[in-house]
CSV table of C-alpha atoms in Angstrom, one decimal:
chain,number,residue,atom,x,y,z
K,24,UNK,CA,15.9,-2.4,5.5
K,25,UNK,CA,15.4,0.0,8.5
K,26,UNK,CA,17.6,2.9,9.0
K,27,UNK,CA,17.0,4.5,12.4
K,28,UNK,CA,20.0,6.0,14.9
K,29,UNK,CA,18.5,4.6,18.3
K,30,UNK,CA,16.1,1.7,19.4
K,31,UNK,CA,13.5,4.7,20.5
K,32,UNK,CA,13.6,6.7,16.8
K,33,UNK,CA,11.4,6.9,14.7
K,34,UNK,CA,12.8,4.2,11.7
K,35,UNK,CA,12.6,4.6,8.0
K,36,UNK,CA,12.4,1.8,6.2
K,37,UNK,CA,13.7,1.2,2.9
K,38,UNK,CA,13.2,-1.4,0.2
K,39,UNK,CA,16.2,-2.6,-2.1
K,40,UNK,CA,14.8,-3.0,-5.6
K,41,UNK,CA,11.9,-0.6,-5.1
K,42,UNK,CA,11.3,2.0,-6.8
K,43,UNK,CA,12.5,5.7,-5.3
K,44,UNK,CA,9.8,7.7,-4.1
K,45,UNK,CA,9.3,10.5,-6.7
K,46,UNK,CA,7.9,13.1,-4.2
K,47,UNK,CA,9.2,13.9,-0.7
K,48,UNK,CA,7.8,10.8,1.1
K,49,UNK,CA,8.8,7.8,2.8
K,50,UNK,CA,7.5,4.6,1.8
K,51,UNK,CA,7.2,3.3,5.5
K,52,UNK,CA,8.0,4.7,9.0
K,53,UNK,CA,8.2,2.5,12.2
K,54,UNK,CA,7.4,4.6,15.3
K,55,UNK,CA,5.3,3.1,18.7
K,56,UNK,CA,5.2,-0.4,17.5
K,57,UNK,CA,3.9,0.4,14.6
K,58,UNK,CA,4.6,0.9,10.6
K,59,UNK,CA,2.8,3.3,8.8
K,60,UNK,CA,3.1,2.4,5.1
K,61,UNK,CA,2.6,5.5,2.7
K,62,UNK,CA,-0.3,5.1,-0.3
K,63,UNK,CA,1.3,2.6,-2.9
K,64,UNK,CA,0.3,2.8,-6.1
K,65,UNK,CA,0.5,-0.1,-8.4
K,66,UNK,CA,3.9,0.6,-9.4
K,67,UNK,CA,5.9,-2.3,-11.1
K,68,UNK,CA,8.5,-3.7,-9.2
K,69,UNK,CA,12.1,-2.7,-9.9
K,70,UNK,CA,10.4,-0.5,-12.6
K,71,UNK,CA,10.3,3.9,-12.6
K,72,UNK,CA,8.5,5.4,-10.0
K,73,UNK,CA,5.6,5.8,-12.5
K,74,UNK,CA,5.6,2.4,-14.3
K,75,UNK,CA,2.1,1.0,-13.8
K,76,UNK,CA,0.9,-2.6,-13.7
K,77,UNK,CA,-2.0,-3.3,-15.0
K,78,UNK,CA,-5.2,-1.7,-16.5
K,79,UNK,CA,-8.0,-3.1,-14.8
K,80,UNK,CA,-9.2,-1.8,-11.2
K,81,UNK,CA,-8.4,-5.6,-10.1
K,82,UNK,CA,-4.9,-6.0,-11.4
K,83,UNK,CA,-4.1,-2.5,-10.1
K,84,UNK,CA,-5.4,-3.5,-6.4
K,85,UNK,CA,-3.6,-7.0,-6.2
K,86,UNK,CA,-0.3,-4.9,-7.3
K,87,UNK,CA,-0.8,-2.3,-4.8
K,88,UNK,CA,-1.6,-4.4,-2.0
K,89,UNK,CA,1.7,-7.0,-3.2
K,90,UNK,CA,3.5,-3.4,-2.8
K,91,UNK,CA,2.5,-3.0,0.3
K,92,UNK,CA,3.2,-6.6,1.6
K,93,UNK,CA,6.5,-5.8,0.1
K,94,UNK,CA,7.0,-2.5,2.0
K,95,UNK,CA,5.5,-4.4,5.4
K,96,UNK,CA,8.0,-7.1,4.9
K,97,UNK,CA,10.8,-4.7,4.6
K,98,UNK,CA,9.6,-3.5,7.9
K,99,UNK,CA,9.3,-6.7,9.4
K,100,UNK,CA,5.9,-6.6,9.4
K,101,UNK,CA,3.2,-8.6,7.4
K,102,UNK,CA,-0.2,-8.3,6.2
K,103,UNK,CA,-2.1,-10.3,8.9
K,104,UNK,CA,-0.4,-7.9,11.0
K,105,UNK,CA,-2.6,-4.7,9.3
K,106,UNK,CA,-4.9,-2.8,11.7
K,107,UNK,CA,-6.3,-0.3,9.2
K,108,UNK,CA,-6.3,0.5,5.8
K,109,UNK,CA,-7.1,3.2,3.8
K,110,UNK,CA,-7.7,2.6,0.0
K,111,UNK,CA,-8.0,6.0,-2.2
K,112,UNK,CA,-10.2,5.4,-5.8
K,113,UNK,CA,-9.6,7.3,-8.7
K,114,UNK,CA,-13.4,6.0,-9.7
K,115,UNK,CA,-16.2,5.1,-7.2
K,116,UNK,CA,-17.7,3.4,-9.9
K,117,UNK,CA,-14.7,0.6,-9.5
K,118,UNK,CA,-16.0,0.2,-6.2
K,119,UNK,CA,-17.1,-3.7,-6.5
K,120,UNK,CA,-14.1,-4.8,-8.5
K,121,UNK,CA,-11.7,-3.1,-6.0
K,122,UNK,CA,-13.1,-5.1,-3.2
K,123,UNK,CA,-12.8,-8.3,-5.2
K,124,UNK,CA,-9.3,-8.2,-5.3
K,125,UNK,CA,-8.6,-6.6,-1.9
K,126,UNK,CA,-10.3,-9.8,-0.3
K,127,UNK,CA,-8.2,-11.9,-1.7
K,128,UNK,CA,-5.3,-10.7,0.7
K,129,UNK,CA,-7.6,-10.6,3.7
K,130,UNK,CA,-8.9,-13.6,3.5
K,131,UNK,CA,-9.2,-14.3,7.7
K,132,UNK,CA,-9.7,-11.5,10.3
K,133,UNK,CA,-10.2,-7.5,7.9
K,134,UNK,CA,-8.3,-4.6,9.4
K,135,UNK,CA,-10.2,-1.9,9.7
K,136,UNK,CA,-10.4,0.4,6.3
K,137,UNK,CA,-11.3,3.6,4.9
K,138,UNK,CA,-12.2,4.8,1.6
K,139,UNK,CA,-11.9,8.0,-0.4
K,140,UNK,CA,-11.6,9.1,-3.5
K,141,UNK,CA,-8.3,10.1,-5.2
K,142,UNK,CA,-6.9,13.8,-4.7
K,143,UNK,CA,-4.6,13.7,-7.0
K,144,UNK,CA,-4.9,13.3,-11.0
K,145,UNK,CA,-1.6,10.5,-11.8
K,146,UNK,CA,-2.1,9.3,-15.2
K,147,UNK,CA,-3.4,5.4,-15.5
K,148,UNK,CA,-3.8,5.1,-11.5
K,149,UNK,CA,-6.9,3.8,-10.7
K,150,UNK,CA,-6.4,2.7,-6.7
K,151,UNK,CA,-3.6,4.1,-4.3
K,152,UNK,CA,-3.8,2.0,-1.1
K,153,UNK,CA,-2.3,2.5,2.7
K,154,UNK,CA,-2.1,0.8,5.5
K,155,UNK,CA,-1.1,0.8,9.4
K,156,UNK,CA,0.5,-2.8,10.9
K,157,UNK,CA,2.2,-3.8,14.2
K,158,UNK,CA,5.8,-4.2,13.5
């Protein structure tokens, strides 16, 4: 769902059945032809804003990356339509088992990416990933 009050705005988009944001974010704006989609953690669909899926660095990738398709799709965007991503680690050492799960949503043509290692401390959060697409 995009809210926006003119065709040249800058649009926020919202996603029913998401959870809220619990800090003062948006989970995607639309501005230029583009949506920016904040760092999704692997959050649990229709679950808190802190409920976490999965343990491993892999199940916690594929989840974050599904949130972001999610978000994207909201947005009326996809993930074939992702120019760049950014993926933040709460371990580099997870390095190898991160990228084993990320290929599996970029199987054709890769956006461009980034890497960096977390800022924050959020408790059982391994990966936090972002991304840039063409609406």
């Amino acid at each position: 769902m995009v809210e926006s009050e003119t065709p040249d705005a800058i649009q926020y988009v919202g996603v029913p059945g998401y959870p809220a944001a619990h800090s003062p974010y948006s989970h995607a704006v639309i501005a230029n032809g583009f949506v920016f989609v904040s760092g999704q953690i692997p959050v649990k669909p229709g679950g808190g804003p802190t409920e976490i899926v999965g343990d491993t660095m892999q199940e916690q990738t594929r989840q974050a990356l599904r949130n972001v398709e999610t978000i994207l799709k909201a947005a009326g965007s996809s993930l074939d339509r992702v120019v760049k991503v950014t993926v933040l680690l709460a371990r580099t050492d997870l390095y190898r088992e991160m990228n084993e799960a990320y290929a599996e949503f970029f199987p054709g043509k890769k956006p461009a990416r980034a890497m960096a290692c977390f800022g924050a401390d959020i408790p059982g959060v391994l990966v936090a990933i972002e991304a840039i697409a063409l609406v």
